[in-house]
Every structure is written in C-alpha cells, then in structure tokens.
PDB file of C-alpha atoms in Angstrom:
ATOM      1  CA  MET A 242     109.446  55.729 155.133  1.00 41.00           C
ATOM      2  CA  LYS A 243     109.446  51.832 154.698  1.00 39.00           C
ATOM      3  CA  LYS A 244     109.640  51.647 158.611  1.00 45.00           C
ATOM      4  CA  LEU A 245     106.605  53.957 158.849  1.00 43.00           C
ATOM      5  CA  ILE A 246     104.721  52.012 156.245  1.00 40.00           C
ATOM      6  CA  TYR A 247     105.396  48.792 157.986  1.00 40.00           C
ATOM      7  CA  ILE A 248     104.208  50.058 161.394  1.00 45.00           C
ATOM      8  CA  LEU A 249     101.042  51.049 159.718  1.00 45.00           C
ATOM      9  CA  LEU A 250     100.609  47.869 158.303  1.00 42.00           C
ATOM     10  CA  ILE A 251     100.955  46.217 161.829  1.00 41.00           C
ATOM     11  CA  LEU A 252      98.450  48.728 163.299  1.00 47.00           C
ATOM     12  CA  GLY A 253      96.098  47.961 160.530  1.00 43.00           C
ATOM     13  CA  CYS A 254      95.479  44.454 161.011  1.00 40.00           C
ATOM     14  CA  THR A 255      92.827  42.387 162.649  1.00 35.00           C
ATOM     15  CA  ALA A 256      92.570  41.157 166.172  1.00 38.00           C
ATOM     16  CA  LYS A 257      94.948  38.448 165.469  1.00 40.00           C
ATOM     17  CA  ILE A 258      97.783  40.701 164.527  1.00 41.00           C
ATOM     18  CA  TYR A 259      96.833  42.979 167.456  1.00 46.00           C
ATOM     19  CA  SER A 260      97.816  40.163 169.838  1.00 47.00           C
ATOM     20  CA  GLN A 261     101.438  40.354 168.160  1.00 70.00           C
ATOM     21  CA  GLN A 262     101.640  43.759 170.058  1.00 84.00           C
ATOM     22  CA  ILE A 263     103.371  43.487 173.368  1.00 93.00           C
ATOM     23  CA  PRO A 264     103.843  45.959 176.124  1.00 96.00           C
ATOM     24  CA  ASP A 265     107.412  47.265 176.385  1.00 96.00           C
ATOM     25  CA  THR A 266     107.964  46.746 179.773  1.00 93.00           C
ATOM     26  CA  ILE A 267     111.693  48.080 180.143  1.00 95.00           C
ATOM     27  CA  TYR A 268     110.421  51.371 178.885  1.00 97.00           C
ATOM     28  CA  LYS A 269     111.220  53.807 181.971  1.00 96.00           C
ATOM     29  CA  PRO A 270     111.542  57.376 181.186  1.00 97.00           C
ATOM     30  CA  LYS A 271     113.427  59.537 183.543  1.00 95.00           C
ATOM     31  CA  ILE A 272     110.860  61.473 185.572  1.00 96.00           C
ATOM     32  CA  ASN A 273     112.383  63.977 188.155  1.00 89.00           C
ATOM     33  CA  GLN A 274     108.923  65.257 189.591  1.00 88.00           C
ATOM     34  CA  LYS A 275     107.118  63.168 192.148  1.00 93.00           C
ATOM     35  CA  PHE A 276     103.455  63.040 192.544  1.00 96.00           C
ATOM     36  CA  SER A 277     101.070  61.366 194.617  1.00 96.00           C
ATOM     37  CA  GLY A 278      97.488  60.126 194.423  1.00 97.00           C
ATOM     38  CA  LEU A 279      95.581  56.803 193.377  1.00 98.00           C
ATOM     39  CA  VAL A 280      94.571  56.342 189.741  1.00 98.00           C
ATOM     40  CA  TYR A 281      91.874  53.591 188.991  1.00 98.00           C
ATOM     41  CA  VAL A 282      92.080  51.998 185.365  1.00 98.00           C
ATOM     42  CA  ASP A 283      88.983  50.096 184.185  1.00 98.00           C
ATOM     43  CA  HIS A 284      88.975  46.708 183.982  1.00 98.00           C
ATOM     44  CA  ALA A 285      85.343  45.958 183.806  1.00 98.00           C
ATOM     45  CA  HIS A 286      84.188  46.732 180.393  1.00 98.00           C
ATOM     46  CA  ASN A 287      86.058  44.278 178.153  1.00 98.00           C
ATOM     47  CA  ASN A 288      88.939  46.715 177.881  1.00 98.00           C
ATOM     48  CA  PHE A 289      91.347  46.194 175.118  1.00 96.00           C
ATOM     49  CA  HIS A 290      93.725  48.080 177.275  1.00 96.00           C
ATOM     50  CA  ARG A 291      94.404  46.962 180.854  1.00 97.00           C
ATOM     51  CA  ILE A 292      97.200  47.534 183.208  1.00 97.00           C
ATOM     52  CA  ASP A 293      98.003  43.753 183.424  1.00 96.00           C
ATOM     53  CA  ASN A 294      98.435  43.619 179.527  1.00 95.00           C
ATOM     54  CA  ARG A 295      98.867  46.508 176.915  1.00 95.00           C
ATOM     55  CA  PHE A 296      98.534  49.220 179.284  1.00 97.00           C
ATOM     56  CA  LYS A 297     101.267  48.210 181.648  1.00 98.00           C
ATOM     57  CA  PRO A 298     103.712  50.811 180.546  1.00 98.00           C
ATOM     58  CA  PHE A 299     101.175  53.413 181.209  1.00 98.00           C
ATOM     59  CA  ALA A 300     100.649  52.018 184.778  1.00 98.00           C
ATOM     60  CA  ASN A 301     104.572  51.775 185.192  1.00 98.00           C
ATOM     61  CA  VAL A 302     105.104  55.525 184.000  1.00 98.00           C
ATOM     62  CA  LEU A 303     102.527  56.871 186.625  1.00 98.00           C
ATOM     63  CA  ARG A 304     103.926  54.398 189.208  1.00 98.00           C
ATOM     64  CA  LEU A 305     107.582  55.720 188.459  1.00 97.00           C
ATOM     65  CA  ALA A 306     106.015  59.194 189.238  1.00 98.00           C
ATOM     66  CA  GLY A 307     104.743  58.289 192.463  1.00 98.00           C
ATOM     67  CA  TYR A 308     101.065  57.425 191.649  1.00 98.00           C
ATOM     68  CA  SER A 309      99.468  54.381 193.001  1.00 98.00           C
ATOM     69  CA  VAL A 310      97.623  52.424 190.119  1.00 98.00           C
ATOM     70  CA  LYS A 311      94.869  49.750 190.234  1.00 98.00           C
ATOM     71  CA  GLY A 312      92.656  48.023 188.098  1.00 98.00           C
ATOM     72  CA  PHE A 313      88.839  48.716 188.560  1.00 98.00           C
ATOM     73  CA  ASP A 314      86.958  45.527 188.332  1.00 98.00           C
ATOM     74  CA  GLU A 315      83.381  46.811 189.286  1.00 98.00           C
ATOM     75  CA  LYS A 316      80.559  48.055 186.877  1.00 98.00           C
ATOM     76  CA  PHE A 317      80.076  51.801 187.443  1.00 98.00           C
ATOM     77  CA  THR A 318      77.538  52.528 190.314  1.00 98.00           C
ATOM     78  CA  GLU A 319      77.263  55.289 192.799  1.00 98.00           C
ATOM     79  CA  LYS A 320      78.617  53.066 195.502  1.00 98.00           C
ATOM     80  CA  SER A 321      81.609  51.814 193.609  1.00 98.00           C
ATOM     81  CA  LEU A 322      82.859  55.058 192.424  1.00 98.00           C
ATOM     82  CA  ASN A 323      82.239  56.741 195.785  1.00 97.00           C
ATOM     83  CA  SER A 324      85.827  56.482 196.878  1.00 95.00           C
ATOM     84  CA  VAL A 325      87.511  57.041 193.327  1.00 98.00           C
ATOM     85  CA  LYS A 326      89.216  60.353 192.418  1.00 98.00           C
ATOM     86  CA  VAL A 327      90.544  59.734 188.995  1.00 98.00           C
ATOM     87  CA  LEU A 328      89.234  57.005 186.582  1.00 98.00           C
ATOM     88  CA  VAL A 329      90.787  55.937 183.457  1.00 98.00           C
ATOM     89  CA  ILE A 330      88.693  53.906 180.779  1.00 98.00           C
ATOM     90  CA  SER A 331      90.762  52.699 177.723  1.00 98.00           C
ATOM     91  CA  ASN A 332      89.190  51.109 174.680  1.00 98.00           C
ATOM     92  CA  ALA A 333      86.105  49.608 176.500  1.00 98.00           C
ATOM     93  CA  LEU A 334      83.994  47.273 174.469  1.00 98.00           C
ATOM     94  CA  SER A 335      80.645  45.474 175.140  1.00 97.00           C
ATOM     95  CA  SER A 336      80.934  42.259 176.882  1.00 95.00           C
ATOM     96  CA  ASN A 337      79.801  40.260 173.728  1.00 91.00           C
ATOM     97  CA  ALA A 338      81.912  42.265 171.293  1.00 91.00           C
ATOM     98  CA  ARG A 339      84.182  40.042 168.995  1.00 89.00           C
ATOM     99  CA  SER A 340      86.117  40.425 165.688  1.00 90.00           C
ATOM    100  CA  PRO A 341      85.310  40.862 162.954  1.00 92.00           C
ATOM    101  CA  PHE A 342      83.919  44.231 164.322  1.00 95.00           C
ATOM    102  CA  ILE A 343      81.093  45.716 162.074  1.00 95.00           C
ATOM    103  CA  THR A 344      78.729  48.447 162.536  1.00 95.00           C
ATOM    104  CA  PRO A 345      76.647  49.471 164.505  1.00 96.00           C
ATOM    105  CA  THR A 346      78.958  49.247 167.429  1.00 97.00           C
ATOM    106  CA  LYS A 347      77.105  48.292 170.796  1.00 98.00           C
ATOM    107  CA  SER A 348      77.934  50.691 173.729  1.00 98.00           C
ATOM    108  CA  ALA A 349      80.229  49.251 176.376  1.00 98.00           C
ATOM    109  CA  PHE A 350      78.344  50.936 179.155  1.00 98.00           C
ATOM    110  CA  THR A 351      74.628  50.728 180.017  1.00 98.00           C
ATOM    111  CA  ALA A 352      72.625  53.982 180.224  1.00 98.00           C
ATOM    112  CA  LYS A 353      72.572  53.760 184.179  1.00 98.00           C
ATOM    113  CA  GLU A 354      76.293  53.280 184.162  1.00 98.00           C
ATOM    114  CA  ILE A 355      76.747  56.615 181.855  1.00 98.00           C
ATOM    115  CA  GLU A 356      74.377  58.525 184.228  1.00 98.00           C
ATOM    116  CA  VAL A 357      76.406  57.418 187.140  1.00 98.00           C
ATOM    117  CA  VAL A 358      79.577  58.435 185.733  1.00 98.00           C
ATOM    118  CA  ARG A 359      78.312  61.769 184.449  1.00 98.00           C
ATOM    119  CA  ASN A 360      76.972  62.522 188.080  1.00 98.00           C
ATOM    120  CA  TRP A 361      80.230  61.279 189.588  1.00 98.00           C
ATOM    121  CA  VAL A 362      82.150  63.888 187.379  1.00 98.00           C
ATOM    122  CA  ALA A 363      79.581  66.626 188.117  1.00 98.00           C
ATOM    123  CA  LYS A 364      80.325  66.225 191.916  1.00 98.00           C
ATOM    124  CA  GLY A 365      84.028  66.402 191.332  1.00 98.00           C
ATOM    125  CA  GLY A 366      85.209  63.064 189.820  1.00 98.00           C
ATOM    126  CA  ALA A 367      88.066  63.270 187.056  1.00 98.00           C
ATOM    127  CA  LEU A 368      87.599  60.910 184.265  1.00 98.00           C
ATOM    128  CA  PHE A 369      90.094  60.145 181.522  1.00 99.00           C
ATOM    129  CA  LEU A 370      88.442  58.601 178.631  1.00 99.00           C
ATOM    130  CA  ILE A 371      90.531  57.005 175.762  1.00 98.00           C
ATOM    131  CA  ALA A 372      88.401  55.789 172.909  1.00 98.00           C
ATOM    132  CA  ASP A 373      90.511  54.686 169.800  1.00 97.00           C
ATOM    133  CA  HIS A 374      89.377  53.982 166.107  1.00 98.00           C
ATOM    134  CA  MET A 375      86.499  51.839 165.491  1.00 98.00           C
ATOM    135  CA  PRO A 376      85.180  49.784 167.261  1.00 98.00           C
ATOM    136  CA  PHE A 377      86.249  51.682 170.374  1.00 98.00           C
ATOM    137  CA  ALA A 378      84.964  54.854 169.347  1.00 98.00           C
ATOM    138  CA  GLY A 379      81.383  53.522 168.851  1.00 98.00           C
ATOM    139  CA  ALA A 380      81.516  51.537 171.992  1.00 98.00           C
ATOM    140  CA  SER A 381      82.202  54.918 173.951  1.00 98.00           C
ATOM    141  CA  LYS A 382      80.135  57.250 172.022  1.00 98.00           C
ATOM    142  CA  ASP A 383      77.347  57.495 174.451  1.00 98.00           C
ATOM    143  CA  LEU A 384      79.635  58.151 177.147  1.00 98.00           C
ATOM    144  CA  GLY A 385      81.416  60.927 175.127  1.00 98.00           C
ATOM    145  CA  ASN A 386      78.170  62.224 174.287  1.00 98.00           C
ATOM    146  CA  ALA A 387      77.119  62.520 177.925  1.00 98.00           C
ATOM    147  CA  PHE A 388      79.745  65.437 178.230  1.00 98.00           C
ATOM    148  CA  GLY A 389      79.111  67.067 175.123  1.00 98.00           C
ATOM    149  CA  PHE A 390      81.690  65.253 172.857  1.00 98.00           C
ATOM    150  CA  LYS A 391      80.396  63.895 169.579  1.00 98.00           C
ATOM    151  CA  PHE A 392      82.318  60.854 168.500  1.00 98.00           C
ATOM    152  CA  TYR A 393      82.269  59.140 165.067  1.00 97.00           C
ATOM    153  CA  ASP A 394      83.014  55.247 164.796  1.00 98.00           C
ATOM    154  CA  SER A 395      85.888  56.100 162.378  1.00 98.00           C
ATOM    155  CA  PHE A 396      89.474  56.228 161.577  1.00 98.00           C
ATOM    156  CA  LEU A 397      91.465  59.311 161.284  1.00 98.00           C
ATOM    157  CA  PHE A 398      93.736  59.197 158.293  1.00 98.00           C
ATOM    158  CA  ASP A 399      95.481  61.709 155.964  1.00 96.00           C
ATOM    159  CA  GLU A 400      94.675  61.726 151.908  1.00 92.00           C
ATOM    160  CA  ASN A 401      97.119  58.875 151.629  1.00 92.00           C
ATOM    161  CA  ARG A 402      95.250  56.910 154.587  1.00 92.00           C
ATOM    162  CA  ARG A 403      98.129  57.109 156.799  1.00 95.00           C
ATOM    163  CA  GLY A 404      97.153  57.474 160.459  1.00 97.00           C
ATOM    164  CA  ILE A 405     100.404  58.174 162.397  1.00 97.00           C
ATOM    165  CA  PHE A 406     100.447  62.147 163.330  1.00 98.00           C
ATOM    166  CA  ASP A 407     102.588  64.567 164.865  1.00 98.00           C
ATOM    167  CA  PHE A 408     100.844  67.556 166.673  1.00 98.00           C
ATOM    168  CA  THR A 409     103.092  70.663 167.321  1.00 98.00           C
ATOM    169  CA  ILE A 410     103.607  73.893 168.789  1.00 97.00           C
ATOM    170  CA  SER A 411     105.354  75.137 165.618  1.00 97.00           C
ATOM    171  CA  GLU A 412     102.323  74.208 163.518  1.00 97.00           C
ATOM    172  CA  LYS A 413      99.768  75.318 166.300  1.00 97.00           C
ATOM    173  CA  THR A 414      98.219  71.920 166.409  1.00 98.00           C
ATOM    174  CA  LEU A 415      99.061  71.336 169.720  1.00 98.00           C
ATOM    175  CA  GLY A 416      96.968  73.316 171.877  1.00 97.00           C
ATOM    176  CA  GLU A 417      97.669  75.991 174.576  1.00 94.00           C
ATOM    177  CA  HIS A 418      96.811  74.483 177.906  1.00 97.00           C
ATOM    178  CA  GLU A 419      98.663  73.807 181.185  1.00 96.00           C
ATOM    179  CA  VAL A 420      98.725  70.053 180.134  1.00 98.00           C
ATOM    180  CA  VAL A 421     101.028  71.015 177.357  1.00 98.00           C
ATOM    181  CA  SER A 422     102.762  74.286 178.539  1.00 95.00           C
ATOM    182  CA  LYS A 423     103.520  72.914 182.119  1.00 93.00           C
ATOM    183  CA  SER A 424     106.431  70.819 180.806  1.00 93.00           C
ATOM    184  CA  LYS A 425     107.017  72.776 177.534  1.00 93.00           C
ATOM    185  CA  ILE A 426     105.883  70.181 175.429  1.00 98.00           C
ATOM    186  CA  SER A 427     106.881  70.706 171.637  1.00 98.00           C
ATOM    187  CA  LYS A 428     105.419  67.740 169.894  1.00 98.00           C
ATOM    188  CA  ILE A 429     103.191  64.931 170.413  1.00 98.00           C
ATOM    189  CA  ARG A 430     102.805  61.799 168.288  1.00 98.00           C
ATOM    190  CA  THR A 431      99.588  59.634 167.858  1.00 98.00           C
ATOM    191  CA  PHE A 432      99.338  56.179 166.188  1.00 96.00           C
ATOM    192  CA  THR A 433      95.940  55.777 164.324  1.00 96.00           C
ATOM    193  CA  GLY A 434      92.732  56.706 166.344  1.00 98.00           C
ATOM    194  CA  GLN A 435      89.809  58.504 165.702  1.00 98.00           C
ATOM    195  CA  ALA A 436      88.804  62.378 165.912  1.00 98.00           C
ATOM    196  CA  PHE A 437      85.671  64.204 167.410  1.00 98.00           C
ATOM    197  CA  GLU A 438      83.557  67.149 167.819  1.00 98.00           C
ATOM    198  CA  ILE A 439      84.266  69.017 171.359  1.00 98.00           C
ATOM    199  CA  PRO A 440      81.713  71.214 173.147  1.00 98.00           C
ATOM    200  CA  ASP A 441      82.486  75.064 173.129  1.00 97.00           C
ATOM    201  CA  LYS A 442      84.086  74.978 176.620  1.00 97.00           C
ATOM    202  CA  ALA A 443      86.539  72.249 176.006  1.00 98.00           C
ATOM    203  CA  ALA A 444      90.210  73.084 175.321  1.00 98.00           C
ATOM    204  CA  SER A 445      91.597  71.101 172.192  1.00 98.00           C
ATOM    205  CA  ILE A 446      94.870  69.654 173.037  1.00 98.00           C
ATOM    206  CA  LEU A 447      95.466  67.551 169.582  1.00 98.00           C
ATOM    207  CA  LYS A 448      93.949  69.923 167.077  1.00 98.00           C
ATOM    208  CA  THR A 449      93.151  68.257 163.378  1.00 98.00           C
ATOM    209  CA  THR A 450      93.355  70.115 160.322  1.00 96.00           C
ATOM    210  CA  GLU A 451      91.956  70.522 156.812  1.00 96.00           C
ATOM    211  CA  LYS A 452      94.425  67.692 155.600  1.00 95.00           C
ATOM    212  CA  LEU A 453      92.867  65.093 157.837  1.00 98.00           C
ATOM    213  CA  ILE A 454      89.806  62.903 156.928  1.00 98.00           C
ATOM    214  CA  LEU A 455      87.391  60.521 158.967  1.00 98.00           C
ATOM    215  CA  TYR A 456      86.950  57.171 157.229  1.00 98.00           C
ATOM    216  CA  LEU A 457      83.765  55.452 158.511  1.00 98.00           C
ATOM    217  CA  PRO A 458      83.953  51.908 157.296  1.00 97.00           C
ATOM    218  CA  ASP A 459      81.376  49.239 157.983  1.00 96.00           C
ATOM    219  CA  THR A 460      83.905  46.641 159.174  1.00 97.00           C
ATOM    220  CA  MET A 461      87.269  47.292 161.087  1.00 96.00           C
ATOM    221  CA  TRP A 462      90.006  47.856 158.886  1.00 95.00           C
ATOM    222  CA  ARG A 463      88.184  47.271 155.554  1.00 96.00           C
ATOM    223  CA  PHE A 464      88.156  50.386 153.083  1.00 95.00           C
ATOM    224  CA  SER A 465      86.910  50.817 149.782  1.00 94.00           C
ATOM    225  CA  GLU A 466      86.057  53.668 147.331  1.00 93.00           C
ATOM    226  CA  LYS A 467      82.470  53.544 148.817  1.00 95.00           C
ATOM    227  CA  THR A 468      83.644  54.008 152.364  1.00 96.00           C
ATOM    228  CA  LYS A 469      81.882  57.102 153.697  1.00 97.00           C
ATOM    229  CA  ARG A 470      84.364  60.140 154.505  1.00 97.00           C
ATOM    230  CA  LEU A 471      84.119  63.125 156.680  1.00 97.00           C
ATOM    231  CA  PRO A 472      86.467  66.101 156.725  1.00 97.00           C
ATOM    232  CA  ALA A 473      88.084  66.330 160.054  1.00 97.00           C
ATOM    233  CA  LYS A 474      88.855  70.241 160.199  1.00 95.00           C
ATOM    234  CA  ASN A 475      88.210  71.755 163.300  1.00 94.00           C
ATOM    235  CA  MET A 476      87.792  68.379 165.304  1.00 98.00           C
ATOM    236  CA  SER A 477      89.929  67.240 167.916  1.00 98.00           C
ATOM    237  CA  GLN A 478      91.983  64.031 168.779  1.00 98.00           C
ATOM    238  CA  GLY A 479      92.252  65.076 172.456  1.00 98.00           C
ATOM    239  CA  ALA A 480      90.577  67.502 174.698  1.00 98.00           C
ATOM    240  CA  VAL A 481      90.068  68.476 178.197  1.00 98.00           C
ATOM    241  CA  LEU A 482      86.885  70.164 179.840  1.00 98.00           C
ATOM    242  CA  LYS A 483      85.990  71.193 183.322  1.00 98.00           C
ATOM    243  CA  TYR A 484      82.523  69.829 183.795  1.00 98.00           C
ATOM    244  CA  LYS A 485      80.686  71.414 186.692  1.00 97.00           C
ATOM    245  CA  LYS A 486      82.857  70.390 189.830  1.00 97.00           C
ATOM    246  CA  GLY A 487      84.889  67.644 188.091  1.00 98.00           C
ATOM    247  CA  LYS A 488      87.099  67.218 185.032  1.00 98.00           C
ATOM    248  CA  VAL A 489      87.259  65.409 181.817  1.00 98.00           C
ATOM    249  CA  ALA A 490      89.909  64.379 179.484  1.00 98.00           C
ATOM    250  CA  ILE A 491      89.038  62.663 176.270  1.00 98.00           C
ATOM    251  CA  PHE A 492      91.482  61.259 173.733  1.00 98.00           C
ATOM    252  CA  GLY A 493      90.977  59.184 170.526  1.00 98.00           C
ATOM    253  CA  GLU A 494      94.196  57.422 170.317  1.00 98.00           C
ATOM    254  CA  ALA A 495      95.491  54.854 172.887  1.00 98.00           C
ATOM    255  CA  ALA A 496      98.899  53.652 171.828  1.00 97.00           C
ATOM    256  CA  MET A 497     100.335  57.370 172.479  1.00 98.00           C
ATOM    257  CA  PHE A 498      99.871  56.657 176.132  1.00 98.00           C
ATOM    258  CA  THR A 499     101.578  53.168 176.389  1.00 98.00           C
ATOM    259  CA  ALA A 500     104.793  51.716 174.942  1.00 98.00           C
ATOM    260  CA  GLN A 501     104.314  48.525 172.653  1.00 96.00           C
ATOM    261  CA  LEU A 502     106.782  46.362 170.562  1.00 95.00           C
ATOM    262  CA  ALA A 503     104.980  45.263 167.363  1.00 90.00           C
ATOM    263  CA  GLY A 504     105.779  42.617 164.706  1.00 86.00           C
ATOM    264  CA  ARG A 505     108.587  40.043 164.497  1.00 84.00           C
ATOM    265  CA  ASN A 506     111.218  43.083 164.570  1.00 86.00           C
ATOM    266  CA  ARG A 507     109.487  44.589 167.735  1.00 89.00           C
ATOM    267  CA  PHE A 508     109.101  47.956 166.310  1.00 91.00           C
ATOM    268  CA  LYS A 509     108.447  50.622 169.061  1.00 95.00           C
ATOM    269  CA  ILE A 510     104.965  52.137 168.985  1.00 95.00           C
ATOM    270  CA  GLY A 511     103.870  54.617 171.525  1.00 97.00           C
ATOM    271  CA  MET A 512     105.796  56.509 174.443  1.00 98.00           C
ATOM    272  CA  ASN A 513     108.824  54.456 173.603  1.00 98.00           C
ATOM    273  CA  SER A 514     109.155  55.555 170.036  1.00 97.00           C
ATOM    274  CA  GLU A 515     111.854  58.179 169.352  1.00 96.00           C
ATOM    275  CA  GLU A 516     109.392  60.349 167.657  1.00 97.00           C
ATOM    276  CA  ALA A 517     107.222  60.150 170.588  1.00 98.00           C
ATOM    277  CA  LYS A 518     109.557  61.150 173.446  1.00 97.00           C
ATOM    278  CA  GLU A 519     107.468  63.655 175.115  1.00 98.00           C
ATOM    279  CA  ASN A 520     104.269  61.756 175.038  1.00 98.00           C
ATOM    280  CA  TYR A 521     104.895  60.385 178.657  1.00 98.00           C
ATOM    281  CA  LYS A 522     105.115  64.183 179.794  1.00 98.00           C
ATOM    282  CA  LEU A 523     101.740  64.980 178.399  1.00 98.00           C
ATOM    283  CA  LEU A 524     100.452  61.752 180.315  1.00 98.00           C
ATOM    284  CA  LEU A 525     101.910  63.012 183.350  1.00 98.00           C
ATOM    285  CA  ASN A 526     100.419  66.380 183.204  1.00 98.00           C
ATOM    286  CA  ILE A 527      96.802  65.021 182.229  1.00 98.00           C
ATOM    287  CA  ILE A 528      96.873  62.789 185.418  1.00 98.00           C
ATOM    288  CA  ALA A 529      98.257  65.963 187.540  1.00 98.00           C
ATOM    289  CA  TRP A 530      95.544  68.293 186.108  1.00 98.00           C
ATOM    290  CA  LEU A 531      92.887  65.574 186.634  1.00 98.00           C
ATOM    291  CA  ASN A 532      94.236  65.148 190.057  1.00 96.00           C
ATOM    292  CA  THR A 533      94.080  68.689 190.997  1.00 92.00           C
ATOM    293  CA  LYS A 534      90.952  69.939 192.847  1.00 81.00           C
ATOM    294  CA  GLU A 535      89.870  73.269 191.621  1.00 71.00           C
ATOM    295  CA  ASN A 536      89.260  76.309 194.207  1.00 55.00           C
TER     296      ASN A 536
END
C-alpha cells in the first residue's frame, strides 16, 4: 500500500515532477507472434509522449513484434495522411500550452485538421487516440467528439481519490472484444487518466463502474471540496469503433501503453509493472486490429 501511495504522489505532481519520469528502455517482453506494417506516432502537436522520449518503450514493443514505427512530424492534411495506414496520437497539446494548466484547455488541433482526420478514417484510415487526464483530455476533446466520443477535461478517481485501476474479466470490467480475447487477457492496469462517454456502436474495453468518479478541477492536480464531480458509471477508459471504412481506438490513459521509471527509487509504472504484465498484449492486439483491413 505504501508503494502504491508513493506512485500516486509521483503521478500527481506538476510538470517539473513529470520530468522525473524516464522511459524504461530495457523493458522487453517476450513476443512470440510476429507482425508487419508501419505505425506513425504524432510528433507535431506538442505531444507529451513521443517515441524519442516517454513513448520509446511503446515503440520498442511494436518493433520487437515486427512493426516499423516512425514519428510523424507534419500537421494533418489530406496530402500528409495520404500514405498513412495507422496513426497514433498520444497526449497532444496546443502549441502554446504551458504549466500551470488551467481551464479552459485549448484544442491541440485546428478545426481543419479534425475534419481531415475524420475524413481520412472514413476512407479507411486507422486512428489510435490516447488522451490522458486534464489537460490532455481537453486538448483532444474536439477530435474525440468528431467520432462521437464525449471527453471531460478530468481525472478518473475512486472515492479515496486514487487513480490506479485494474480492469478484469472476472469483474466484467474488461470488455468482450477481439483486442482482449485474442490473447486471452485477464487483467489490464491503468495509471490515472480520464473517462469518457462512447457512441452506441463503440465497444467499451475498459468499463468504468459506479465506484468511480470524474473530478473536473480548474487547475491540473489541484482539488478541493468545491471541485466539480461527475459519476463515471457507464463511461469508459478505453473503447474501439469501426467508423465507416476505417477504425478508431480511443483510450483515456497513456502510461498503460509505455514503461516508465518514476522518482528517486525508480518505481515501475506502465507495462513494466508486475501488476500490468498483460498490458503489452493489449497494445499489440489494438495495433493488429487497427492494421487489419475489413472485408
């Protein structure tokens, strides 16, 4: 319990403390199945997670599985996305966003970019959008809404304001979908993020319950008795959707898909955590699902 509390404190600090999180570059799960394909990760929107920093383990896992992974340094236009099959966007921010983060959060994407991405998916593109707790949820709110997802610029906590959750088959909080069943995943752990409402045709992978609460602070990581709260029952922290000819996977927490070392004692947060040892399987299954063209 003391270790868990310490990790929560590390996760719950300002941008200065965030810089103390470093990628665990020696994390290498054993991957038996091999894949192929090219995955682009957005680097053009002031992203907190890039494959040359905190998302390096994300890229390493995909490369171990056989994928090519590249940073995408261009703004989203019909021309720039023309040759892209799978696009990952993780924790984007507006170009002028700086700590301390206060509401309202400005969109990371222009209205034109959002229109371009929506049309690109409709024609067969595959989008993996990861938007963490405030301010990242607010910065991707308009993009999520373009596909029918409703984001709140929030934090997902339990009644004791803890944000690390386990989604399990046994408790029926892990959804029934091929991105779960393909590898017979039994538990996925997340490390403090947001939750959102999903459209009717989407499949919830990480199902929130009546025990969870959305906190909507005016300033990142600052809470009081006056902080607005919403019940998170029947929301989701991760979902997938077939959108016309394309596909969308949207998740409200980023650490679950990387491997980090936090604080002086280098606590493991993410796929390298003992309690999250199946997370990498979900990552591989999501990418494989996105990379598979429907008949």
